[in-house]
Short mmCIF file of C-alpha atoms in Angstrom, two decimals:
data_model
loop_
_atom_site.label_atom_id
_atom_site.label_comp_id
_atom_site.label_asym_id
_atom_site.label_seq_id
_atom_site.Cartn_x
_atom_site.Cartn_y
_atom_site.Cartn_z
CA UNK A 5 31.11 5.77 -7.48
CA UNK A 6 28.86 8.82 -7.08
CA UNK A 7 26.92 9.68 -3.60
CA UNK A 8 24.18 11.01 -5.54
CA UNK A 9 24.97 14.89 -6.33
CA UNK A 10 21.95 16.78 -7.16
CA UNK A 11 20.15 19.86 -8.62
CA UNK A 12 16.90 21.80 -7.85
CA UNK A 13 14.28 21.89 -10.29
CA UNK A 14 10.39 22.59 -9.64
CA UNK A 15 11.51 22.50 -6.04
CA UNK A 16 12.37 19.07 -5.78
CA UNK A 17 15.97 17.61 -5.86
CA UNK A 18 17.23 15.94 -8.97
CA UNK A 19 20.00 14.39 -9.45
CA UNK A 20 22.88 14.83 -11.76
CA UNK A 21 25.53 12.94 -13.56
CA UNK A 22 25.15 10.03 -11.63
CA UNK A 23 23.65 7.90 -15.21
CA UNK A 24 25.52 4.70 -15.59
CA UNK A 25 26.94 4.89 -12.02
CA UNK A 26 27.15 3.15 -8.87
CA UNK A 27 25.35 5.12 -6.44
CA UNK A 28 26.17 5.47 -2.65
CA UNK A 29 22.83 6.50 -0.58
CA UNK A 30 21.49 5.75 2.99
CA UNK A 31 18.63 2.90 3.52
CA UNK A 32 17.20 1.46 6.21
CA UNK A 33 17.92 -2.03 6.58
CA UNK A 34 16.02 -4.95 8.78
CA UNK A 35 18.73 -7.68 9.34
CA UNK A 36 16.19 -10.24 11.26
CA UNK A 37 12.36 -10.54 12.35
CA UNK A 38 11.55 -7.60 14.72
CA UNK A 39 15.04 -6.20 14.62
CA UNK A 40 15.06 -2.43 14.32
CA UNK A 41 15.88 -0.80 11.09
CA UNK A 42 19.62 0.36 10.92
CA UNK A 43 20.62 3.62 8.36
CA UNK A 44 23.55 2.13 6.81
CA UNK A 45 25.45 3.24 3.41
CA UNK A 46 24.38 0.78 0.72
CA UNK A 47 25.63 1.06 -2.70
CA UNK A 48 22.57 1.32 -5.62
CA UNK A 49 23.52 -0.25 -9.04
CA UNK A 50 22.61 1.01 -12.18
CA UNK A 51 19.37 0.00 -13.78
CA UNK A 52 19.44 -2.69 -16.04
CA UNK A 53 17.27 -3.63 -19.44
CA UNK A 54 13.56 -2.25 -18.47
CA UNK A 55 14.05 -0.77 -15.17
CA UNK A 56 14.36 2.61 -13.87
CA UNK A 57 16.65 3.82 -10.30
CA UNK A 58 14.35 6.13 -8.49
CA UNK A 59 15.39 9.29 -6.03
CA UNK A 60 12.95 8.56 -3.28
CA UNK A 61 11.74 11.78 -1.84
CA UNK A 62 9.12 10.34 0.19
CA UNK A 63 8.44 6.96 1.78
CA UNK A 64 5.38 5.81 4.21
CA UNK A 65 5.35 2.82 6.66
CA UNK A 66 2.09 0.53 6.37
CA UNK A 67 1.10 -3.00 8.03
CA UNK A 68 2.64 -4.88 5.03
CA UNK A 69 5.90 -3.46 5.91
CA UNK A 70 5.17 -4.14 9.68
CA UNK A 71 4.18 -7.74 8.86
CA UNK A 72 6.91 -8.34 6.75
CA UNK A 73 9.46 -6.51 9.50
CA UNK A 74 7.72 -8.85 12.28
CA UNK A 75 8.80 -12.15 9.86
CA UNK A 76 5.02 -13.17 10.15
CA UNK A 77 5.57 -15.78 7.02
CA UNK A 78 8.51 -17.49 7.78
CA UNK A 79 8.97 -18.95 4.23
CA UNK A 80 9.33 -15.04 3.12
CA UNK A 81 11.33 -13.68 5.18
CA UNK A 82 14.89 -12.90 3.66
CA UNK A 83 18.00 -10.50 5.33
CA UNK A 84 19.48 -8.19 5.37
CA UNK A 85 16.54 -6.28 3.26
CA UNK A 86 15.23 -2.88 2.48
CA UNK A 87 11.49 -2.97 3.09
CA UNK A 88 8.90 -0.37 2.31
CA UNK A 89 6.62 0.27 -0.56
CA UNK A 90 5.02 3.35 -0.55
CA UNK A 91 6.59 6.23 -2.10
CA UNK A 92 7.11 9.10 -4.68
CA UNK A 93 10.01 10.64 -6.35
CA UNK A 94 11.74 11.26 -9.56
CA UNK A 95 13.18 9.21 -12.24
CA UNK A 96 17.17 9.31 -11.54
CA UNK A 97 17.56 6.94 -14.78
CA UNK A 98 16.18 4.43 -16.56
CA UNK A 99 17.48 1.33 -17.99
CA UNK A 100 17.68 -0.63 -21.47
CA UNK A 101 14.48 -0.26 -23.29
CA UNK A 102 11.92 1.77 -21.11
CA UNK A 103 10.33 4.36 -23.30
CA UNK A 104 7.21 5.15 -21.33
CA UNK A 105 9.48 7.27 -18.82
CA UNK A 106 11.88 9.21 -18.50
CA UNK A 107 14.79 11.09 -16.76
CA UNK A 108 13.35 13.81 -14.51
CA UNK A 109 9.98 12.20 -14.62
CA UNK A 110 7.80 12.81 -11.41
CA UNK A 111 6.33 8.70 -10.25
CA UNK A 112 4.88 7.08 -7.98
CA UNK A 113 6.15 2.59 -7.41
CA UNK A 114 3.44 0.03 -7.27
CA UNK A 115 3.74 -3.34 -5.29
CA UNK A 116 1.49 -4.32 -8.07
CA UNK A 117 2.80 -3.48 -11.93
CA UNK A 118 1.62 -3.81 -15.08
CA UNK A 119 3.64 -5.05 -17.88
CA UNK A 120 0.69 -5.07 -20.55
CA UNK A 121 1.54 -8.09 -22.36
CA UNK A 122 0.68 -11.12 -20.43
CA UNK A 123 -2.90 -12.68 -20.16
CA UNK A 124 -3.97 -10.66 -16.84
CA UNK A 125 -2.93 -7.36 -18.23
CA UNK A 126 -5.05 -7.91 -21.26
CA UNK A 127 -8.07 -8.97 -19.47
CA UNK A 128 -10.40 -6.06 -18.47
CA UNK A 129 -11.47 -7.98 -15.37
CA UNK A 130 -8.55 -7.97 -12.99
CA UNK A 131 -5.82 -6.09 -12.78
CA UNK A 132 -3.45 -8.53 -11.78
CA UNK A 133 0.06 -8.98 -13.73
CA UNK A 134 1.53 -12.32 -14.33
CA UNK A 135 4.96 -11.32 -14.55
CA UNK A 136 4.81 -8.07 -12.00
CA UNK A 137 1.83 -9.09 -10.14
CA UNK A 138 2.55 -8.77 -5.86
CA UNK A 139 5.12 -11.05 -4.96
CA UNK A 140 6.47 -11.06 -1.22
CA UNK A 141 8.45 -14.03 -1.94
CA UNK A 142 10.28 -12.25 -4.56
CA UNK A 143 13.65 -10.55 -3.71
CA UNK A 144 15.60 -10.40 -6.69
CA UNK A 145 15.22 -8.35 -9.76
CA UNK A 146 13.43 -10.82 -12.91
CA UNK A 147 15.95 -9.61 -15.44
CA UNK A 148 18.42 -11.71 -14.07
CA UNK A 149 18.35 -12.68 -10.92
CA UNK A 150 20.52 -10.39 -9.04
CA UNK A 151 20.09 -7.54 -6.37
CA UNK A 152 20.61 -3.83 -7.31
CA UNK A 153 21.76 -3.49 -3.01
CA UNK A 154 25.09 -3.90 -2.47
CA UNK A 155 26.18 -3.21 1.33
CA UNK A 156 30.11 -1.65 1.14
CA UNK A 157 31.39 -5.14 2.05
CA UNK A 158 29.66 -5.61 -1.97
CA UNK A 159 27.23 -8.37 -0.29
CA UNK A 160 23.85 -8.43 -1.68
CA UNK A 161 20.91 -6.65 0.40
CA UNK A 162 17.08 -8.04 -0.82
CA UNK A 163 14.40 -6.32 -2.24
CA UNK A 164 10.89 -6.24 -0.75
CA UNK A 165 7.48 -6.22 -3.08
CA UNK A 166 8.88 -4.80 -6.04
CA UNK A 167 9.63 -1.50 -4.81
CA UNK A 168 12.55 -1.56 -1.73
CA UNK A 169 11.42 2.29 -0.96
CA UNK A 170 13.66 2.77 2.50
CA UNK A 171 16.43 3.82 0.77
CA UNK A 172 17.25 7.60 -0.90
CA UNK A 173 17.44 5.68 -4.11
CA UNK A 174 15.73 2.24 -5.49
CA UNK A 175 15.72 0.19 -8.79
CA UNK A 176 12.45 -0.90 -9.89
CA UNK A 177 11.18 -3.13 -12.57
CA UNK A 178 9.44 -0.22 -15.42
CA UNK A 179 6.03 -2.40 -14.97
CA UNK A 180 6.32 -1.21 -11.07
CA UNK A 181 6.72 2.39 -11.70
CA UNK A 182 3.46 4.65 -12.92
CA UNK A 183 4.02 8.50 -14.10
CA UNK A 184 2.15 11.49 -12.65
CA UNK A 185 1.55 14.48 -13.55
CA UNK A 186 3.92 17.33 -12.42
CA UNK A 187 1.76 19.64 -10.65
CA UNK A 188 0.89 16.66 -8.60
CA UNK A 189 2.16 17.37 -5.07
CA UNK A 190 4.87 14.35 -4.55
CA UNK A 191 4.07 14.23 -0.90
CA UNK A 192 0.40 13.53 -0.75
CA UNK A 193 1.17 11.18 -4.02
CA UNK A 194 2.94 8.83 -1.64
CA UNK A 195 -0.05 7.56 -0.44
CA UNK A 196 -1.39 6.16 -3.62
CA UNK A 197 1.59 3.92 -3.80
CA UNK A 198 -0.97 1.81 -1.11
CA UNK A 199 -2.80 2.45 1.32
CA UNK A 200 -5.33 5.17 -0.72
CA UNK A 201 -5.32 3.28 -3.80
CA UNK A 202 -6.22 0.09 -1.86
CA UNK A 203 -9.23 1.60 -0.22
CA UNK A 204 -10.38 3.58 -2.55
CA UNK A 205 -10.29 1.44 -5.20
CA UNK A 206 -12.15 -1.40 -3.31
CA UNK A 207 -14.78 0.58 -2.77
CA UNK A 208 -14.95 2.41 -6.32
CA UNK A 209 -13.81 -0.71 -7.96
CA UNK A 210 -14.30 -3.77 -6.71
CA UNK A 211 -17.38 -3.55 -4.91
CA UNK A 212 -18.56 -0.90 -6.74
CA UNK A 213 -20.45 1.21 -3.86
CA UNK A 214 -23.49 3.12 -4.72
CA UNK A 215 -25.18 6.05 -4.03
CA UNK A 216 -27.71 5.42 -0.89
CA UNK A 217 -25.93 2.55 0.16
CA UNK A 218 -24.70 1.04 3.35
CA UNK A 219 -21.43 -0.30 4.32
CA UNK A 220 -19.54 -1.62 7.33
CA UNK A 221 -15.47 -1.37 7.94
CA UNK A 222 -13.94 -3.76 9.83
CA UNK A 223 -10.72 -2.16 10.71
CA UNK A 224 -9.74 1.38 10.97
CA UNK A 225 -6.50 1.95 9.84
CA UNK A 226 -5.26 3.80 6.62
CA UNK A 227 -6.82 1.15 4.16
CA UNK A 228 -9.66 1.34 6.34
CA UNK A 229 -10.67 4.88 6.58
CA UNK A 230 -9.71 4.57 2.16
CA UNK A 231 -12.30 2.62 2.69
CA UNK A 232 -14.51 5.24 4.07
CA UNK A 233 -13.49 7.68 1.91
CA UNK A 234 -14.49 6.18 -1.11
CA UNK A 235 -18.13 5.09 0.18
CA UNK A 236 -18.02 8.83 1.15
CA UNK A 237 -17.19 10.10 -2.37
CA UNK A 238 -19.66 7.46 -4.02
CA UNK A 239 -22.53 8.61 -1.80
CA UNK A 240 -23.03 5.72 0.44
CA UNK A 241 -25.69 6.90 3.43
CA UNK A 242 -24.32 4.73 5.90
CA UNK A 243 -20.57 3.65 6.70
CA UNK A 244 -20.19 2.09 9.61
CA UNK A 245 -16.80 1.55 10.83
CA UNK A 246 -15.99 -1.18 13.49
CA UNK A 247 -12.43 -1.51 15.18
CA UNK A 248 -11.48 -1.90 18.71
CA UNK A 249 -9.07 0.84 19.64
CA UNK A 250 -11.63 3.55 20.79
CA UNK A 251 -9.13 6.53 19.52
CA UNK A 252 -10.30 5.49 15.98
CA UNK A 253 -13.98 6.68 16.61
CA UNK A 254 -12.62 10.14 17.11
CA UNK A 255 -10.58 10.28 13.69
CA UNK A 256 -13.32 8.55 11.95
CA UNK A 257 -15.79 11.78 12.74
CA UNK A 258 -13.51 13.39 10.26
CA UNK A 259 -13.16 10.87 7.76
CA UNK A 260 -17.07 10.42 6.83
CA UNK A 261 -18.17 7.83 9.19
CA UNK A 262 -21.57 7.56 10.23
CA UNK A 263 -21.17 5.25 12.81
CA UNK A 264 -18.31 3.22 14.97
CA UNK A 265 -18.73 0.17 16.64
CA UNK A 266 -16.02 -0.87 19.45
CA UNK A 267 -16.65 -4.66 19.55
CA UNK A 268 -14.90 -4.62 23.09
CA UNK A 269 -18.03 -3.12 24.52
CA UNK A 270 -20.49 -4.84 22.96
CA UNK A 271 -22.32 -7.76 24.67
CA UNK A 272 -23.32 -9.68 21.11
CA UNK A 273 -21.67 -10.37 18.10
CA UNK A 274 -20.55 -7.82 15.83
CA UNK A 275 -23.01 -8.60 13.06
CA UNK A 276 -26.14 -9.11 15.19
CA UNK A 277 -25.62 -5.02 15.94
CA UNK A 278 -25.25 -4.04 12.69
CA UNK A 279 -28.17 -6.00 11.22
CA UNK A 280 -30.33 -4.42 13.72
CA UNK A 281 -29.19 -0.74 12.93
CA UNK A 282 -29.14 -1.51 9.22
CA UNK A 283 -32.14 -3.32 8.52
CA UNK A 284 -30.99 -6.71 7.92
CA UNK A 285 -27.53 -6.05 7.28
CA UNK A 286 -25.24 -3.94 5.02
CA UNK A 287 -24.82 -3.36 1.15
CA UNK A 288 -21.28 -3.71 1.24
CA UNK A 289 -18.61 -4.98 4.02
CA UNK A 290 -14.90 -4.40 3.93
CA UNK A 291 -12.30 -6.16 6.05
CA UNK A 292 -9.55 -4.61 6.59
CA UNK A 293 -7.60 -6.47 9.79
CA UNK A 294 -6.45 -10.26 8.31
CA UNK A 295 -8.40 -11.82 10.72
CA UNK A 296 -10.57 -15.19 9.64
CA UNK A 297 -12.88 -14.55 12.74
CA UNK A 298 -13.14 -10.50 11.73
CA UNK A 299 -14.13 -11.95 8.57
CA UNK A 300 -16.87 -14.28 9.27
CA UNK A 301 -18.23 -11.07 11.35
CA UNK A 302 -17.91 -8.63 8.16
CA UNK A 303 -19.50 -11.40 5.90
CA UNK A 304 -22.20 -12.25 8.27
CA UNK A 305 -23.19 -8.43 8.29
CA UNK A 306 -24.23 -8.21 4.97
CA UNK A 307 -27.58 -8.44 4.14
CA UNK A 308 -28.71 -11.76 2.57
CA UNK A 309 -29.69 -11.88 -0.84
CA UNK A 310 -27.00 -9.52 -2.28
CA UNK A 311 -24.48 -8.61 0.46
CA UNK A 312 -21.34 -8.30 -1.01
CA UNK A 313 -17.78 -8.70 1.26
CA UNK A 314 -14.36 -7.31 -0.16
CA UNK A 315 -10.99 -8.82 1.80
CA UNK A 316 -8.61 -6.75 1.54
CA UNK A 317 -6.52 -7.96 5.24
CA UNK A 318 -3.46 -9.75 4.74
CA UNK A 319 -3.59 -12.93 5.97
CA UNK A 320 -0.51 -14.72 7.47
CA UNK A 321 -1.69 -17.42 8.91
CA UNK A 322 -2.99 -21.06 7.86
CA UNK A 323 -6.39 -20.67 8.66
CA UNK A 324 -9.27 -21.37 5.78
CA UNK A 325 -11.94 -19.07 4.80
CA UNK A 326 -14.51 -19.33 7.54
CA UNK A 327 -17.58 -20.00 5.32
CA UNK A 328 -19.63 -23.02 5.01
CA UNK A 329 -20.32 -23.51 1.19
CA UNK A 330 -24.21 -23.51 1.88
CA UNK A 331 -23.92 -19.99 3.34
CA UNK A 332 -23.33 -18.85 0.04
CA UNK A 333 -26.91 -19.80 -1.04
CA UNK A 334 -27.61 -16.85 0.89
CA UNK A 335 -27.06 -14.48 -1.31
CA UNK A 336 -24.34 -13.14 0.18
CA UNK A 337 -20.87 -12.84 -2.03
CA UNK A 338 -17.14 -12.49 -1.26
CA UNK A 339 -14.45 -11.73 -2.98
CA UNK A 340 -10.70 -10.46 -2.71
CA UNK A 341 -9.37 -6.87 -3.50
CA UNK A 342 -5.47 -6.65 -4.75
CA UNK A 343 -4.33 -2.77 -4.90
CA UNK A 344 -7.92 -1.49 -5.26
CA UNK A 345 -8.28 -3.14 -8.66
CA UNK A 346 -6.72 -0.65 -10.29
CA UNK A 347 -4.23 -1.10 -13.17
CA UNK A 348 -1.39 0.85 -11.73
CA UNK A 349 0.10 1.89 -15.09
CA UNK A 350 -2.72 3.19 -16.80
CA UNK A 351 -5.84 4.07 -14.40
CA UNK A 352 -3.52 5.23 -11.26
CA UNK A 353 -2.71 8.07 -13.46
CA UNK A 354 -6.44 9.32 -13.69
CA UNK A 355 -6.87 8.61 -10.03
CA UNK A 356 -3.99 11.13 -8.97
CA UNK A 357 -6.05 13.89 -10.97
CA UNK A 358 -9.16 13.13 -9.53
CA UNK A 359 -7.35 13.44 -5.92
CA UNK A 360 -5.80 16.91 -6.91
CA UNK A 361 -9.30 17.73 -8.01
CA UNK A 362 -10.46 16.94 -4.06
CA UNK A 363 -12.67 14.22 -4.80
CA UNK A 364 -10.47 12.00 -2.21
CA UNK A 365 -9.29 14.13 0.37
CA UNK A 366 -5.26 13.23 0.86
CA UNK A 367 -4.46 15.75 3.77
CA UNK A 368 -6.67 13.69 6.30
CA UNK A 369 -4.19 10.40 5.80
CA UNK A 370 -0.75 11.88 7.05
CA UNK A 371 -1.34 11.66 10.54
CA UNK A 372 2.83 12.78 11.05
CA UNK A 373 6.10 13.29 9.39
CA UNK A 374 9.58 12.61 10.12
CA UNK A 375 12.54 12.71 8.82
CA UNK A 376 13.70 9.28 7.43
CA UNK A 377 16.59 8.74 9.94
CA UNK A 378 13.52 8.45 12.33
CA UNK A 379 12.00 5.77 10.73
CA UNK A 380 12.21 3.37 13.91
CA UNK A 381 10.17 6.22 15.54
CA UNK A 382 7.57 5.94 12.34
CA UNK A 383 7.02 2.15 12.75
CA UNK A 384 6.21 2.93 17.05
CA UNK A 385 3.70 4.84 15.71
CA UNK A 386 2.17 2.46 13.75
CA UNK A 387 2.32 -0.04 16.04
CA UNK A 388 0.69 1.50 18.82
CA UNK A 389 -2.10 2.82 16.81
CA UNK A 390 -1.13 6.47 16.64
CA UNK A 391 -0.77 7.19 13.12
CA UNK A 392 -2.42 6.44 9.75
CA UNK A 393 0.35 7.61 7.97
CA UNK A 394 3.49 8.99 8.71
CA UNK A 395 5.41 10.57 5.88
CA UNK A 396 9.18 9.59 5.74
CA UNK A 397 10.99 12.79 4.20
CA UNK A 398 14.31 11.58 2.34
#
């Protein structure tokens, strides 16, 4: 067994001789709903046929990994498991097969891969995958079954949305892990493991903002204020963000909103306001919270005749879509966002240049940074509403 022995190259840590070896590293384990995380020495096994082990340099906390750590869904929740999903680091080894990357190789994992043989891959319209789509049921690795955590008692410790990324090392399926450029800077990469890509990519992508448009953002957190950025970058003239921790109007000054709305202080609905400073209502709405009654309120603030809503809250409870079928005659449209709808493999590539180039401004996301072993400390933060993200260093 190896612990992981490393060199330095390009600044970064890489490690050495541990190819075909059990690892021993550090993770961060959750052992029940709303238990806090516990650094324990896990043991990484080698990658198998079409998967790579990753040295995770840096890891981020975001409200899927708070959901999942509160055991929202019941049916997914499965223990003891190593949670997180947004990260960067460099290829340790790869397994059986993968040809697209190698050893040494600077990458970012994707909750969302890309395998680029099954229907969904194929199909220019979505960029969901049918064997690596997001899967927060799935704990196992496909190949066969099995975990690549092993605690030192050699029981099996879960993986979490195709990534696991609280842990110094991580195995993870080749359709899960994109390439990036080198002079990419690893830390600010991190975020397009999510939250950026997510918000961004809605906005670019799914709803396809234009120049001189209007939009509204119902919840300010990092997907959120991706959100914003990407109306930003695409020219929008209005973006109106609406949450209900005051704080956020402050840090929204700085991320390119026009406008914030605290619905806490208001004495009519949401959407009423907005249609009367917008004319009739927005181009574009975004929710961001997982909330059915947030949604009606983003959907109703679009303007009838073409207002178009993007979902991109998770959604952990029961509840239906709030929308009478007849409202649709409307005009008004709504529709889902996954990851941005970006293909992680081969368009997250392009969007890592075009954030080196400045067009999306990285630095404003990390709100802190910590060093992993303060990781409880990093979810506090998120939970009171203090950070957008907090880098993890490993």
């Amino acid at each position: 067994m190896e612990n992981g022995n490393h060199q330095t190259t390009n600044g970064f840590s890489e490690p050495k001789n541990t190819r075909g070896k059990i690892i021993t590293c550090r993770a961060a384990i959750v052992h029940g709903p709303k238990q806090p995380f516990v650094l324990e020495e896990i043991q990484v096994l080698p990658p198998q046929k079409m998967e790579i082990r990753i040295k995770i340099l840096f890891t981020s906390i975001c409200h899927t990994d708070l959901s999942a750590w509160k055991g929202e869904n019941e049916s997914q929740q499965a223990y003891p498991r190593i949670l997180g999903h947004e990260a960067s680091g460099i290829v340790e080894s790869v397994g059986e097969g993968v040809e697209d990357i190698e050893e040494g190789d600077h990458v970012v994992p994707i909750f969302n891969g890309e395998c680029g043989d099954c229907a969904c891959c194929k199909c220019e319209k979505t960029n969901r995958c049918s064997n690596f789509g997001v899967n927060p049921f799935k704990k196992v690795m496909v190949s066969d079954g099995k975990s690549r955590f092993l605690s030192q008692n050699d029981e099996p410790i879960y993986h979490f949305l195709n990534t696991s990324t609280f842990s110094e090392y991580s195995v993870i399926e080749s359709a899960c892990v994109v390439k990036i450029d080198r002079e990419a800077p690893l830390k600010k990469m991190t975020l397009l493991s999510c939250g950026v890509s997510t918000g961004v990519g809605a906005a670019w992508n799914t709803a396809n903002v234009q120049s001189g448009s209007t939009v509204a953002i119902f919840g300010l957190g990092a997907v959120g204020f991706a959100v914003a950025e990407g109306a930003r970058a695409r020219g929008a003239s209005r973006i109106i963000g609406v949450d209900i921790n005051p704080n956020k109007s402050i840090k929204g000054q700085e991320m390119g909103l026009t406008d914030f709305i605290n619905p806490n202080v208001l004495d009519k609905p949401v959407h009423e306001r907005i249609r009367e400073m917008t004319e009739g209502g927005v181009d574009y709405s975004f929710e961001c919270v997982g909330n059915v009654d947030v949604l009606r309120e983003a959907f109703l603030s679009t303007h009838e005749g073409w207002g178009s809503t993007v979902v991109l809250g998770i959604h952990p409870t029961p509840r239906m879509l709030p929308i009478h079928p007849m409202e649709l005659f409307d005009g008004r449209v709504i529709t889902g966002s996954i990851f941005g709808g970006f293909k992680g493999k081969t368009q997250l590539p392009k969007f890592a240049k075009e954030c080196m180039r400045g067009v999306v401004e990285l630095d404003k996301f990390i709100t802190h940074e910590l060093p992993f072993d303060k990781i409880n400390q990093a979810l506090e933060l998120l939970i009171e509403g203090k950070s957008l993200r907090c880098l993890l260093s490993l």
